[in-house]
């Protein structure tokens, strides 16, 4: 193996200041090790000074090349062409960085997708709950539509439950019903919340709400 000179190291350092990764002389680092070993055996001041300065230059060369390799790995992750002029050890270093970056990106994406899946499952649960309630159409009908009463239907007489004087004062028309099937909690056209009611339960409700339940055949009017 031919020994390199201090001037060779200086020349490599000078071109390595360029933005792109530069091609090193063949077996550069092995030659540097041999050169340093040879120089350090000499005790003259010139050789020792060259060794001291060469180590500084070599350290800067390594740092510059490492920085360029890391930046090249990042650009490769974005789809750019991998760098050239890598030594064998630098190629392994570059490949390891790319593998680590890909693993980190995949782990981060899995965490984000996992969170999205949790949110999506919660949305599905809400949709299923709404689908279970929707067949009765109690909530939708009671909020949006007033009950349609045909002219031929004779309105039931007002029933006032004993023990509730406030209803007499407010002159609120209510009807006493028997619940025929389980009814979930719902909002009436008066924006009040009613229920839930269980099958067989008795309920005293405003006439408009009672009419909706009766029309849906989930309740029947109780008469004396």
CSV table of C-alpha atoms in Angstrom, one decimal:
chain,number,residue,atom,x,y,z
A,1,UNK,CA,0.0,0.0,0.0
A,2,UNK,CA,1.5,3.4,-1.0
A,3,UNK,CA,1.9,5.9,1.8
A,4,UNK,CA,0.1,9.2,1.3
A,5,UNK,CA,1.5,12.5,2.2
A,6,UNK,CA,0.4,15.4,4.3
A,7,UNK,CA,-0.4,17.3,1.1
A,8,UNK,CA,-2.7,14.5,0.0
A,9,UNK,CA,-4.7,14.9,3.3
A,10,UNK,CA,-4.9,18.7,2.7
A,11,UNK,CA,-6.1,18.2,-0.9
A,12,UNK,CA,-8.8,15.8,0.3
A,13,UNK,CA,-9.9,18.3,2.9
A,14,UNK,CA,-10.0,21.1,0.4
A,15,UNK,CA,-12.3,19.4,-2.1
A,16,UNK,CA,-14.5,18.0,0.7
A,17,UNK,CA,-15.6,21.5,1.4
A,18,UNK,CA,-17.8,21.2,-1.7
A,19,UNK,CA,-21.5,20.5,-1.2
A,20,UNK,CA,-21.4,17.0,-2.8
A,21,UNK,CA,-19.8,14.0,-1.3
A,22,UNK,CA,-16.3,13.8,-2.9
A,23,UNK,CA,-14.5,10.7,-4.2
A,24,UNK,CA,-11.7,9.7,-1.9
A,25,UNK,CA,-8.4,8.3,-3.1
A,26,UNK,CA,-8.4,4.5,-3.1
A,27,UNK,CA,-7.9,3.0,0.4
A,28,UNK,CA,-7.7,6.5,1.8
A,29,UNK,CA,-8.4,5.7,5.4
A,30,UNK,CA,-6.1,2.6,5.5
A,31,UNK,CA,-3.3,4.7,3.9
A,32,UNK,CA,-3.9,7.5,6.5
A,33,UNK,CA,-3.5,5.0,9.3
A,34,UNK,CA,-0.2,3.7,7.9
A,35,UNK,CA,1.0,7.3,7.3
A,36,UNK,CA,0.2,8.3,10.9
A,37,UNK,CA,1.9,5.3,12.3
A,38,UNK,CA,5.0,6.0,10.2
A,39,UNK,CA,5.1,9.7,11.1
A,40,UNK,CA,4.5,9.1,14.8
A,41,UNK,CA,7.6,6.9,14.9
A,42,UNK,CA,9.7,10.0,14.1
A,43,UNK,CA,10.4,12.3,17.0
A,44,UNK,CA,11.4,15.3,14.9
A,45,UNK,CA,9.2,18.4,15.4
A,46,UNK,CA,8.2,18.7,11.7
A,47,UNK,CA,6.7,15.2,11.7
A,48,UNK,CA,4.9,15.8,15.0
A,49,UNK,CA,3.5,19.1,13.7
A,50,UNK,CA,2.3,17.4,10.5
A,51,UNK,CA,0.6,14.6,12.6
A,52,UNK,CA,-1.1,17.2,14.8
A,53,UNK,CA,-2.4,19.2,11.9
A,54,UNK,CA,-3.4,16.2,9.9
A,55,UNK,CA,-5.6,14.8,12.7
A,56,UNK,CA,-7.5,18.1,12.7
A,57,UNK,CA,-8.0,18.0,9.0
A,58,UNK,CA,-9.0,14.3,9.1
A,59,UNK,CA,-11.5,15.0,11.9
A,60,UNK,CA,-13.1,17.7,9.8
A,61,UNK,CA,-13.2,15.5,6.7
A,62,UNK,CA,-15.1,12.8,8.7
A,63,UNK,CA,-17.6,15.3,10.1
A,64,UNK,CA,-18.3,16.8,6.7
A,65,UNK,CA,-18.8,13.4,5.1
A,66,UNK,CA,-21.0,12.2,7.9
A,67,UNK,CA,-23.2,15.3,7.7
A,68,UNK,CA,-23.5,14.8,3.9
A,69,UNK,CA,-24.4,11.1,4.3
A,70,UNK,CA,-27.1,11.9,6.8
A,71,UNK,CA,-28.6,14.6,4.5
A,72,UNK,CA,-28.4,12.2,1.6
A,73,UNK,CA,-30.3,9.6,3.6
A,74,UNK,CA,-33.1,12.1,4.3
A,75,UNK,CA,-33.3,13.1,0.6
A,76,UNK,CA,-33.3,9.4,-0.4
A,77,UNK,CA,-36.4,9.0,1.9
A,78,UNK,CA,-38.1,11.7,-0.2
A,79,UNK,CA,-37.4,9.7,-3.4
A,80,UNK,CA,-34.1,11.2,-4.5
A,81,UNK,CA,-31.2,9.1,-5.9
A,82,UNK,CA,-28.8,7.7,-3.3
A,83,UNK,CA,-25.4,9.3,-3.1
A,84,UNK,CA,-22.2,8.2,-4.9
A,85,UNK,CA,-18.6,8.2,-3.8
A,86,UNK,CA,-19.3,6.3,-0.6
A,87,UNK,CA,-16.6,4.0,0.9
A,88,UNK,CA,-17.8,0.5,1.9
A,89,UNK,CA,-18.1,1.5,5.6
A,90,UNK,CA,-19.9,4.7,4.6
A,91,UNK,CA,-22.3,2.7,2.5
A,92,UNK,CA,-23.2,0.5,5.5
A,93,UNK,CA,-23.6,3.7,7.6
A,94,UNK,CA,-25.9,5.2,5.0
A,95,UNK,CA,-28.0,2.0,4.7
A,96,UNK,CA,-28.4,1.8,8.5
A,97,UNK,CA,-29.6,5.4,8.6
A,98,UNK,CA,-32.2,4.8,5.9
A,99,UNK,CA,-33.4,1.7,7.7
A,100,UNK,CA,-33.8,3.6,11.0
A,101,UNK,CA,-35.6,6.4,9.3
A,102,UNK,CA,-38.0,4.0,7.6
A,103,UNK,CA,-38.7,2.2,10.9
A,104,UNK,CA,-39.3,5.5,12.6
A,105,UNK,CA,-41.7,6.7,9.9
A,106,UNK,CA,-43.6,3.4,9.9
A,107,UNK,CA,-43.9,3.5,13.7
A,108,UNK,CA,-45.2,7.1,13.7
A,109,UNK,CA,-47.7,6.3,10.9
A,110,UNK,CA,-48.9,3.2,12.8
A,111,UNK,CA,-49.5,5.4,15.9
A,112,UNK,CA,-51.4,7.9,13.9
A,113,UNK,CA,-53.4,5.2,12.1
A,114,UNK,CA,-54.1,3.5,15.4
A,115,UNK,CA,-55.6,6.8,16.8
A,116,UNK,CA,-57.6,7.2,13.6
A,117,UNK,CA,-59.0,3.7,13.9
A,118,UNK,CA,-60.1,4.4,17.5
A,119,UNK,CA,-61.9,7.5,16.4
A,120,UNK,CA,-63.5,5.7,13.5
A,121,UNK,CA,-64.7,2.9,15.8
A,122,UNK,CA,-66.3,5.4,18.1
A,123,UNK,CA,-68.1,7.0,15.2
A,124,UNK,CA,-69.3,3.5,14.1
A,125,UNK,CA,-70.6,2.9,17.6
A,126,UNK,CA,-72.5,6.2,17.5
A,127,UNK,CA,-73.9,5.4,14.1
A,128,UNK,CA,-75.1,1.9,15.3
A,129,UNK,CA,-76.8,3.5,18.3
A,130,UNK,CA,-78.6,6.0,16.1
A,131,UNK,CA,-79.6,3.2,13.7
A,132,UNK,CA,-81.1,1.2,16.6
A,133,UNK,CA,-83.2,4.2,17.7
A,134,UNK,CA,-84.2,5.4,14.1
A,135,UNK,CA,-86.8,2.7,13.3
A,136,UNK,CA,-89.2,4.1,15.9
A,137,UNK,CA,-88.7,7.6,14.4
A,138,UNK,CA,-89.8,9.0,17.7
A,139,UNK,CA,-87.1,11.5,18.1
A,140,UNK,CA,-87.1,12.7,14.5
A,141,UNK,CA,-90.9,12.9,14.3
A,142,UNK,CA,-91.4,14.6,17.7
A,143,UNK,CA,-88.9,17.3,17.0
A,144,UNK,CA,-89.6,18.1,13.4
A,145,UNK,CA,-93.3,17.3,12.9
A,146,UNK,CA,-96.4,18.2,14.8
A,147,UNK,CA,-98.9,15.3,14.9
A,148,UNK,CA,-101.4,15.2,12.2
A,149,UNK,CA,-105.0,14.9,13.6
A,150,UNK,CA,-107.7,14.3,11.1
A,151,UNK,CA,-110.9,16.3,11.4
A,152,UNK,CA,-113.0,13.1,12.0
A,153,UNK,CA,-111.1,12.2,15.1
A,154,UNK,CA,-112.7,13.4,18.3
A,155,UNK,CA,-110.1,14.7,20.7
A,156,UNK,CA,-110.0,12.8,24.0
A,157,UNK,CA,-111.0,14.8,27.0
A,158,UNK,CA,-108.3,16.4,29.0
A,159,UNK,CA,-107.0,14.2,31.8
A,160,UNK,CA,-105.4,15.9,34.8
A,161,UNK,CA,-103.4,13.8,37.2
A,162,UNK,CA,-104.4,14.4,40.8
A,163,UNK,CA,-101.6,15.7,43.0
A,164,UNK,CA,-100.1,18.0,40.2
A,165,UNK,CA,-101.7,21.4,40.7
A,166,UNK,CA,-99.1,23.1,38.5
A,167,UNK,CA,-100.5,21.3,35.4
A,168,UNK,CA,-104.0,22.7,36.3
A,169,UNK,CA,-102.5,26.2,36.5
A,170,UNK,CA,-100.7,25.8,33.2
A,171,UNK,CA,-103.8,24.2,31.6
A,172,UNK,CA,-101.5,21.7,29.9
A,173,UNK,CA,-103.3,19.0,27.9
A,174,UNK,CA,-102.0,15.6,28.8
A,175,UNK,CA,-103.0,12.0,28.1
A,176,UNK,CA,-102.5,9.0,30.3
A,177,UNK,CA,-100.9,6.2,28.3
A,178,UNK,CA,-99.9,2.5,28.7
A,179,UNK,CA,-96.5,1.8,27.1
A,180,UNK,CA,-96.7,-1.2,24.8
A,181,UNK,CA,-93.0,-1.6,24.0
A,182,UNK,CA,-89.7,-0.3,25.4
A,183,UNK,CA,-89.1,3.3,24.3
A,184,UNK,CA,-85.7,5.0,24.5
A,185,UNK,CA,-85.3,8.6,25.7
A,186,UNK,CA,-86.4,11.2,23.2
A,187,UNK,CA,-87.0,14.9,22.7
A,188,UNK,CA,-90.5,16.2,22.2
A,189,UNK,CA,-91.6,19.0,20.0
A,190,UNK,CA,-91.6,21.2,23.1
A,191,UNK,CA,-87.9,20.4,23.3
A,192,UNK,CA,-88.4,18.6,26.6
A,193,UNK,CA,-86.8,15.2,27.2
A,194,UNK,CA,-89.1,12.2,27.8
A,195,UNK,CA,-88.4,8.6,28.7
A,196,UNK,CA,-87.0,6.1,28.7
A,197,UNK,CA,-90.1,4.0,29.1
A,198,UNK,CA,-90.4,0.3,29.7
A,199,UNK,CA,-93.1,-2.0,28.3
A,200,UNK,CA,-96.2,-2.0,30.6
A,201,UNK,CA,-95.3,1.3,32.3
A,202,UNK,CA,-97.9,4.0,32.6
A,203,UNK,CA,-97.1,7.6,31.5
A,204,UNK,CA,-98.9,10.9,31.6
A,205,UNK,CA,-97.6,12.9,28.6
A,206,UNK,CA,-98.6,16.0,26.6
A,207,UNK,CA,-101.2,15.3,24.0
A,208,UNK,CA,-98.9,15.9,21.0
A,209,UNK,CA,-96.3,13.5,22.3
A,210,UNK,CA,-98.9,11.0,23.2
A,211,UNK,CA,-100.4,11.1,19.7
A,212,UNK,CA,-97.0,10.3,18.2
A,213,UNK,CA,-96.5,7.3,20.5
A,214,UNK,CA,-100.1,6.1,19.8
A,215,UNK,CA,-99.6,6.5,16.0
A,216,UNK,CA,-96.4,4.4,16.2
A,217,UNK,CA,-98.3,1.7,18.1
A,218,UNK,CA,-95.8,1.8,21.0
A,219,UNK,CA,-98.5,3.1,23.5
A,220,UNK,CA,-102.2,3.1,23.9
A,221,UNK,CA,-104.6,5.6,25.6
A,222,UNK,CA,-105.9,4.6,29.0
A,223,UNK,CA,-109.5,5.5,29.5
A,224,UNK,CA,-111.7,5.3,32.6
